[in-house]
PDB file of C-alpha atoms and ligand atoms in Angstrom:
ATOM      1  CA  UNK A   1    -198.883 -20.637  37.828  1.00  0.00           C
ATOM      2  CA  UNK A   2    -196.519 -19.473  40.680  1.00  0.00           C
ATOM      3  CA  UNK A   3    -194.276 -20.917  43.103  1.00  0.00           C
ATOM      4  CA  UNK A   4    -193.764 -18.702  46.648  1.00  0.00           C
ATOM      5  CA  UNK A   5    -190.525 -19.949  48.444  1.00  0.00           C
ATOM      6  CA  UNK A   6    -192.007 -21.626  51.329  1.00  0.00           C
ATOM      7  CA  UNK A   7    -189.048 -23.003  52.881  1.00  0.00           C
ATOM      8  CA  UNK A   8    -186.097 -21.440  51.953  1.00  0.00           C
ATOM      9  CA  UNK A   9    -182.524 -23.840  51.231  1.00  0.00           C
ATOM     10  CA  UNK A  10    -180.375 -22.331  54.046  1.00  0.00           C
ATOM     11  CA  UNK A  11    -183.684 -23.330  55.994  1.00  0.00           C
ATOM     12  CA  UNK A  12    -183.738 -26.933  54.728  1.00  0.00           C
ATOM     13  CA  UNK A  13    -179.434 -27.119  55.386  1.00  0.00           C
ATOM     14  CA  UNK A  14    -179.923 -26.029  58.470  1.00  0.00           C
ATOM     15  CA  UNK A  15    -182.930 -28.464  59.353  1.00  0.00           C
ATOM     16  CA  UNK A  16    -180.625 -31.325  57.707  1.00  0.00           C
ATOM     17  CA  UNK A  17    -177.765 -31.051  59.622  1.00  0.00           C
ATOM     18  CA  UNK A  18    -179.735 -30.669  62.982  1.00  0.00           C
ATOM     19  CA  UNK A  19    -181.768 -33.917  62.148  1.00  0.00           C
ATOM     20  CA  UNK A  20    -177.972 -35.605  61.356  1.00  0.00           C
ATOM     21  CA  UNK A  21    -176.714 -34.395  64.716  1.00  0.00           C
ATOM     22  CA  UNK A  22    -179.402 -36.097  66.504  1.00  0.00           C
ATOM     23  CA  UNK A  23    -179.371 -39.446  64.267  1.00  0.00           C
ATOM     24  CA  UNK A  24    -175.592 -39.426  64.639  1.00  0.00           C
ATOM     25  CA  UNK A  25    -175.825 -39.036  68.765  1.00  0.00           C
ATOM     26  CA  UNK A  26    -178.671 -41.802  68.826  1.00  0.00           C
ATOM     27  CA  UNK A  27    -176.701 -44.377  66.313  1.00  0.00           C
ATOM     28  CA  UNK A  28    -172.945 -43.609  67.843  1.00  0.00           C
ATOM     29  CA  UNK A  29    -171.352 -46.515  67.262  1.00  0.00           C
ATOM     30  CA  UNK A  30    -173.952 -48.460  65.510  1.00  0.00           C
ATOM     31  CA  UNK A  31    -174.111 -49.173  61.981  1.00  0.00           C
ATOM     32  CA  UNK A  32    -177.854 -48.232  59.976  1.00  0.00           C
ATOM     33  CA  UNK A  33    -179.525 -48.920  57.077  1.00  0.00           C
ATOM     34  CA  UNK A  34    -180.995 -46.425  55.477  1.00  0.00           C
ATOM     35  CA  UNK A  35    -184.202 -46.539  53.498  1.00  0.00           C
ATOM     36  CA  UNK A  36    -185.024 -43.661  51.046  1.00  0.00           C
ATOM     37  CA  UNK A  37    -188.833 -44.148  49.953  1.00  0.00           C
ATOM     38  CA  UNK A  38    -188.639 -42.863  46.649  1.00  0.00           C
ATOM     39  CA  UNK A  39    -189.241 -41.141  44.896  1.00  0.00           C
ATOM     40  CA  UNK A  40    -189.929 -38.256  46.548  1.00  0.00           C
ATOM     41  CA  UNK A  41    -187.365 -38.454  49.347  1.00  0.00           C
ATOM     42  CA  UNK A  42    -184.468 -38.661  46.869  1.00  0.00           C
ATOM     43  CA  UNK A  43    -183.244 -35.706  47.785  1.00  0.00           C
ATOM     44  CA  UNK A  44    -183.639 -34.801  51.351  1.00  0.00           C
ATOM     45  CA  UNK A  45    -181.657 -38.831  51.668  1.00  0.00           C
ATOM     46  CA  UNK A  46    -178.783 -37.691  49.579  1.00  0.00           C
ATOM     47  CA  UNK A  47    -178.282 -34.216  51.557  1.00  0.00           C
ATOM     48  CA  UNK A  48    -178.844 -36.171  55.217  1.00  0.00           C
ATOM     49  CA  UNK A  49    -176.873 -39.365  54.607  1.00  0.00           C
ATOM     50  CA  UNK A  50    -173.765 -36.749  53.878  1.00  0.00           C
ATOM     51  CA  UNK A  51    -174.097 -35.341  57.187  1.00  0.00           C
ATOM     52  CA  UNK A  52    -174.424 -39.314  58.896  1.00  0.00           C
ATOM     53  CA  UNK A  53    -171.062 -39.938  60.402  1.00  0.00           C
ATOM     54  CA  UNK A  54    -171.915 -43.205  61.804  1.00  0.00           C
ATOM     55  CA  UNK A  55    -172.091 -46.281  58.561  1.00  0.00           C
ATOM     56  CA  UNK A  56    -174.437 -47.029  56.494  1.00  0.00           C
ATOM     57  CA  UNK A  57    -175.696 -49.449  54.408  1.00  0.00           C
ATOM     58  CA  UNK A  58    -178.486 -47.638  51.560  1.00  0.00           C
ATOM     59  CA  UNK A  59    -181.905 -49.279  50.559  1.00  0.00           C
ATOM     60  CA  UNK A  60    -184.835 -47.730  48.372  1.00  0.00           C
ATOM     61  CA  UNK A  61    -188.302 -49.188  49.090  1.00  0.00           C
ATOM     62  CA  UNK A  62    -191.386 -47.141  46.495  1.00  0.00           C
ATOM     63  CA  UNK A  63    -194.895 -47.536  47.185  1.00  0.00           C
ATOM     64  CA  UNK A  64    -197.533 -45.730  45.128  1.00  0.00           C
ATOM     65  CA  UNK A  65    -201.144 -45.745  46.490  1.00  0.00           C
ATOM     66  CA  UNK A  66    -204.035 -46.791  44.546  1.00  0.00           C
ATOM     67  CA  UNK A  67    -207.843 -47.417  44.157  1.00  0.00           C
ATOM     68  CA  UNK A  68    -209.579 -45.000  46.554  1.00  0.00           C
ATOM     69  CA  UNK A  69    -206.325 -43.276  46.954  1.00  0.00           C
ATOM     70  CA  UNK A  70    -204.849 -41.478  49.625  1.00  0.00           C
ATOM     71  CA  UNK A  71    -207.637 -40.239  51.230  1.00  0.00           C
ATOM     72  CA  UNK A  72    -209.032 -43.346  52.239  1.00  0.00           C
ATOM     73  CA  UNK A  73    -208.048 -46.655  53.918  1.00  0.00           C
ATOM     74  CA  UNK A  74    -206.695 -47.166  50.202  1.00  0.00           C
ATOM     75  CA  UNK A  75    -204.597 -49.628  48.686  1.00  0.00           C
ATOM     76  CA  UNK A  76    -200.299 -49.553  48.497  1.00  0.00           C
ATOM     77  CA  UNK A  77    -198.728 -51.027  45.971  1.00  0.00           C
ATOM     78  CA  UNK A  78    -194.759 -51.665  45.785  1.00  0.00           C
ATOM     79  CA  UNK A  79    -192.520 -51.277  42.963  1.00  0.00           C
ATOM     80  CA  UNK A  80    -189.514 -51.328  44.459  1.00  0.00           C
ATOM     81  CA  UNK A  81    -188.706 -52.989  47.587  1.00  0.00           C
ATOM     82  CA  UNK A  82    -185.711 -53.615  49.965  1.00  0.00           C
ATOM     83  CA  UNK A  83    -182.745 -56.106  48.234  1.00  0.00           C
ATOM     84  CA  UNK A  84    -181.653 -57.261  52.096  1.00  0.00           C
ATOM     85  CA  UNK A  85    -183.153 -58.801  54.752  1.00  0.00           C
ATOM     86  CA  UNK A  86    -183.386 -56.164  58.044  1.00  0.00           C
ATOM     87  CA  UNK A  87    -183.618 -58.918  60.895  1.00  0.00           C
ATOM     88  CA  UNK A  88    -181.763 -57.584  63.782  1.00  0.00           C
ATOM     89  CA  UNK A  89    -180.256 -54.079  61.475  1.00  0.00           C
ATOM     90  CA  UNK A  90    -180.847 -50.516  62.885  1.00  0.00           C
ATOM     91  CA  UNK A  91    -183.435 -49.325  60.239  1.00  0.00           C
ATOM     92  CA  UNK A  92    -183.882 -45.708  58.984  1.00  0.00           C
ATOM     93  CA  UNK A  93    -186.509 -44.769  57.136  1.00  0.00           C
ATOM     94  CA  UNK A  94    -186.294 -41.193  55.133  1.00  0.00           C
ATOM     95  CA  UNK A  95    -189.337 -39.640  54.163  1.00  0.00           C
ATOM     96  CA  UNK A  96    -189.869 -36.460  52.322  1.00  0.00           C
ATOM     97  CA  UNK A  97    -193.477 -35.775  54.090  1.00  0.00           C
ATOM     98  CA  UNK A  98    -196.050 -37.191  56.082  1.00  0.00           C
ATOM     99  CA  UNK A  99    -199.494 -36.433  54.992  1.00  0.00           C
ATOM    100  CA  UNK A 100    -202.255 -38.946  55.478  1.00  0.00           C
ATOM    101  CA  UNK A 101    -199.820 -41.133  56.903  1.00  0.00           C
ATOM    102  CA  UNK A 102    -200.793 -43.926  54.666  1.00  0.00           C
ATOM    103  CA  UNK A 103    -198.093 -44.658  53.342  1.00  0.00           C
ATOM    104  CA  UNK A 104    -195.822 -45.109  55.510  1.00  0.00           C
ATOM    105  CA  UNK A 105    -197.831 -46.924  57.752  1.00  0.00           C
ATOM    106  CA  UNK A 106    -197.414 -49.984  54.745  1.00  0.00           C
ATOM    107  CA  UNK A 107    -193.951 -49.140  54.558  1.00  0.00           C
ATOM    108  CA  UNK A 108    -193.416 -49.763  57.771  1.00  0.00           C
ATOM    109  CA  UNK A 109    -195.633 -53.101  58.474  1.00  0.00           C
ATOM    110  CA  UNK A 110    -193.859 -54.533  55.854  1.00  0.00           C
ATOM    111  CA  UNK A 111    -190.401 -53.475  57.173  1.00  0.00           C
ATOM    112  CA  UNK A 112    -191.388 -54.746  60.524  1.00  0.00           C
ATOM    113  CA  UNK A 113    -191.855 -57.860  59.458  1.00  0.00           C
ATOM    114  CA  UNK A 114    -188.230 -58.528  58.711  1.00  0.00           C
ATOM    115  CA  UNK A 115    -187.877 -58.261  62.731  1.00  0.00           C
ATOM    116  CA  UNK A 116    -185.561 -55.504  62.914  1.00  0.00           C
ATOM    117  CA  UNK A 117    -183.809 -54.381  66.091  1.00  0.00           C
ATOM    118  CA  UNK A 118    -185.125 -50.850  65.563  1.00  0.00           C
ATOM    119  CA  UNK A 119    -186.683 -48.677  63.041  1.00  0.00           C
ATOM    120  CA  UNK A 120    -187.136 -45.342  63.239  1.00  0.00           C
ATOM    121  CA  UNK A 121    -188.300 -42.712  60.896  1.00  0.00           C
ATOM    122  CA  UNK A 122    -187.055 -39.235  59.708  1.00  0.00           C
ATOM    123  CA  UNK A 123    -189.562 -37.026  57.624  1.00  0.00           C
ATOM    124  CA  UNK A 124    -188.770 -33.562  56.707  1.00  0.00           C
ATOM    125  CA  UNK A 125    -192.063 -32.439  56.246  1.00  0.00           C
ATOM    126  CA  UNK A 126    -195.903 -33.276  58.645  1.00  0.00           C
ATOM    127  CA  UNK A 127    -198.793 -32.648  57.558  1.00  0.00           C
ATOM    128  CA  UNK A 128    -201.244 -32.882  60.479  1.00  0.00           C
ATOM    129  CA  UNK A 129    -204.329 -31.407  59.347  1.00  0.00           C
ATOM    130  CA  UNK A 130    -204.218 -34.330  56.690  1.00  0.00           C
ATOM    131  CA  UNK A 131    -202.947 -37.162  58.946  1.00  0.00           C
ATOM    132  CA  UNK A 132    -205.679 -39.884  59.170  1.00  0.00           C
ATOM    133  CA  UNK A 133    -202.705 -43.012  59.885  1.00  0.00           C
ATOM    134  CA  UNK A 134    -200.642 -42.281  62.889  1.00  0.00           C
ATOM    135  CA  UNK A 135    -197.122 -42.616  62.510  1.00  0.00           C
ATOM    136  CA  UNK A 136    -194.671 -41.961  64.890  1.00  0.00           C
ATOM    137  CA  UNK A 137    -192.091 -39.347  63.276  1.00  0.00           C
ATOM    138  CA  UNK A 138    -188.497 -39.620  65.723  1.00  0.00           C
ATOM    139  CA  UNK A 139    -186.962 -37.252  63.518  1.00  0.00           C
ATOM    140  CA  UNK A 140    -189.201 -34.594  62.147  1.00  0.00           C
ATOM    141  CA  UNK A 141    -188.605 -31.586  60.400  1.00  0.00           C
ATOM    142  CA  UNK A 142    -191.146 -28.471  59.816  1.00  0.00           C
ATOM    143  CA  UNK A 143    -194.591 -29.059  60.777  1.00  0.00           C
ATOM    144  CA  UNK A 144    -196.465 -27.286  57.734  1.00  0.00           C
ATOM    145  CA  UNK A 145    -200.238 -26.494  57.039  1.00  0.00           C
ATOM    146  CA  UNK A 146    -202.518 -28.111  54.471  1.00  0.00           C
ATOM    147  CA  UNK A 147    -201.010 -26.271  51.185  1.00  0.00           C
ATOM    148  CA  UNK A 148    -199.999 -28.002  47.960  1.00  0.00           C
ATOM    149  CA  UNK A 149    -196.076 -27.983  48.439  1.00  0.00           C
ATOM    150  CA  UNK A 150    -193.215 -29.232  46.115  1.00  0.00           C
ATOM    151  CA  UNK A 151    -189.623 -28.960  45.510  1.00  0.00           C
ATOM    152  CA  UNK A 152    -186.704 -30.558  46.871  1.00  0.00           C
ATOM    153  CA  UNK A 153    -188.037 -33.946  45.840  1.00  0.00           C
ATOM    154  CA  UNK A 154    -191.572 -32.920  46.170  1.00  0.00           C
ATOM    155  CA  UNK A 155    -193.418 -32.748  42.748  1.00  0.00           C
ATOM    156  CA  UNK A 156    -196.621 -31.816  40.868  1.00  0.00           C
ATOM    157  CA  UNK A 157    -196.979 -34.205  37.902  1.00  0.00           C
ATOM    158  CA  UNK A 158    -193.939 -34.986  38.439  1.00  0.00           C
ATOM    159  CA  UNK A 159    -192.494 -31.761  37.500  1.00  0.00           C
ATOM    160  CA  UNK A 160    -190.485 -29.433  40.320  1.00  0.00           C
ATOM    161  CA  UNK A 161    -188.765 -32.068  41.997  1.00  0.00           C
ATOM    162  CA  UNK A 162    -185.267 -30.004  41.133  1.00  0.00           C
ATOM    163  CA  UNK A 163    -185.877 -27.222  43.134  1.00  0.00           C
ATOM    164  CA  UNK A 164    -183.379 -26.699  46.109  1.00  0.00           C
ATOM    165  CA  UNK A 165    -185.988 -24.997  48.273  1.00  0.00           C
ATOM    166  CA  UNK A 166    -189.466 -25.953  49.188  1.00  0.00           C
ATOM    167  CA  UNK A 167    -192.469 -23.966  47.674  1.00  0.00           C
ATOM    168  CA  UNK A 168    -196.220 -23.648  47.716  1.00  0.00           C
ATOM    169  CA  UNK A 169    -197.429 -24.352  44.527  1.00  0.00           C
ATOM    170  CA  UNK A 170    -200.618 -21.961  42.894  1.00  0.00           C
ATOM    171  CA  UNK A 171    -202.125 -22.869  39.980  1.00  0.00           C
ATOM    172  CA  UNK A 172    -204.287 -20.093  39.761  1.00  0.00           C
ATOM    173  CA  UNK A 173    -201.294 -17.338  39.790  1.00  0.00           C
TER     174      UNK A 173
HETATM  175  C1  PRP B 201    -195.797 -38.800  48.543  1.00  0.00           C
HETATM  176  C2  PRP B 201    -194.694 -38.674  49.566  1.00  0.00           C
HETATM  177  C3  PRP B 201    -195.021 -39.753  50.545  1.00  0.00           C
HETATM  178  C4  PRP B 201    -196.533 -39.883  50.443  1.00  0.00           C
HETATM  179  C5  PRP B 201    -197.167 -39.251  51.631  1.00  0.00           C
HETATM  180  O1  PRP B 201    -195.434 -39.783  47.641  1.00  0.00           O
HETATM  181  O2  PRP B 201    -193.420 -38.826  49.007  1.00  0.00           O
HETATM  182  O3  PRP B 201    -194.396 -40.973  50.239  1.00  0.00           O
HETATM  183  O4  PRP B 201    -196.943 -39.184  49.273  1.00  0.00           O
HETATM  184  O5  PRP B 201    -198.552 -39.337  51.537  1.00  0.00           O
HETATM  185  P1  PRP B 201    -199.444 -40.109  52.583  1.00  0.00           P
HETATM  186  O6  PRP B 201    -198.928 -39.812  53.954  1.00  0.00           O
HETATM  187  O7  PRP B 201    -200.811 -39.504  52.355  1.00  0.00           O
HETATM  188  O8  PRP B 201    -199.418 -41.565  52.255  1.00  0.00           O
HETATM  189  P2  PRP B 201    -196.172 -39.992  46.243  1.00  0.00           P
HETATM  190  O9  PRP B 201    -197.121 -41.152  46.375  1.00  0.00           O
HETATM  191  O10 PRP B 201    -196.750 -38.704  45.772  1.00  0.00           O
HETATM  192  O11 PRP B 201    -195.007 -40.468  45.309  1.00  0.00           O
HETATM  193  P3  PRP B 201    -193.585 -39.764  45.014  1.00  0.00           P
HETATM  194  O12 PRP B 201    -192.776 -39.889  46.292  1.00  0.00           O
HETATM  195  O13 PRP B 201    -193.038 -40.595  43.936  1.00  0.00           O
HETATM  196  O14 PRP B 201    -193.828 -38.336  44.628  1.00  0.00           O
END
């Protein structure tokens, strides 16, 4: 088993406070709510909402897919959902990565459904070989090929999630 730093922590800071700068400039003097989907996104939410300047009000919304999984049209369950109603709020939506895009696509018809005045979506990692649900990302940030990646929220088994940079995992090394 090895880990090869795929994207390095100064990389990810960097990446964080650029996606910030442009959240700030579009939400200047509006307030947001933030939604971490967790739990993979724990992380990348905590450093970005540091960097926010404009306020916030924090939500955590956690969907797990199920039946034919994520490859498929499959199922979405939710264990944890929003505690306020979003009619007429600025929504945010932090995501750690978009990969078949199922996911958030439930996230986000259920979030729409609260009729809110805009939602928009930051994801710090696209996979687009894998995408089989178009979403539309406003904030993105690295584009990354189909390899088995974790850290900085991002596990395998659940395990890794610590790390402070972004690696491709190999089982076989
Ligand atoms: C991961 C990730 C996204 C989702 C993306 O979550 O955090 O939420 O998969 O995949 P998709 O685009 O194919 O739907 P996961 O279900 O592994 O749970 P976790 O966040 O708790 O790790």
């Amino acid at each position: 088993m090895a880990v090869e730093v795929y994207i390095s922590e100064d990389q990810i800071k960097n990446k964080v406070t650029e996606l910030a700068y442009k959240i700030n400039e579009d939400f200047a003097g509006q307030e947001i709510v933030v939604i971490c989907v967790l739990n993979g996104a724990f992380m990348f939410c905590a450093d970005l909402v540091r960097e926010l300047t404009v306020p916030i009000n924090m939500e955590f919304i956690k969907a797990s897919s199920y039946g034919e999984g994520t490859n498929s049209s499959g199922s979405i369950k939710f264990e944890v959902d929003v505690k306020n109603n979003l009619a007429g709020k600025n929504v945010l939506i932090v995501e750690d990565i978009v990969d078949t895009g199922l996911t958030l696509t439930k996230i986000m018809e259920k979030l729409k459904a609260h009729n809110p005045a805009q939602m928009k979506l930051v994801s710090l990692l696209f996979k687009p070989s894998r995408n089989r649900h178009p979403v539309k990302i406003d904030y993105l940030g690295f584009e990354i090929p189909d390899k088995f990646v974790i850290g900085y929220g991002l596990d395998y088994s659940n395990r890794f999630r610590e790390l402070p940079y972004i690696g491709i995992f190999d089982e076989d090394n």
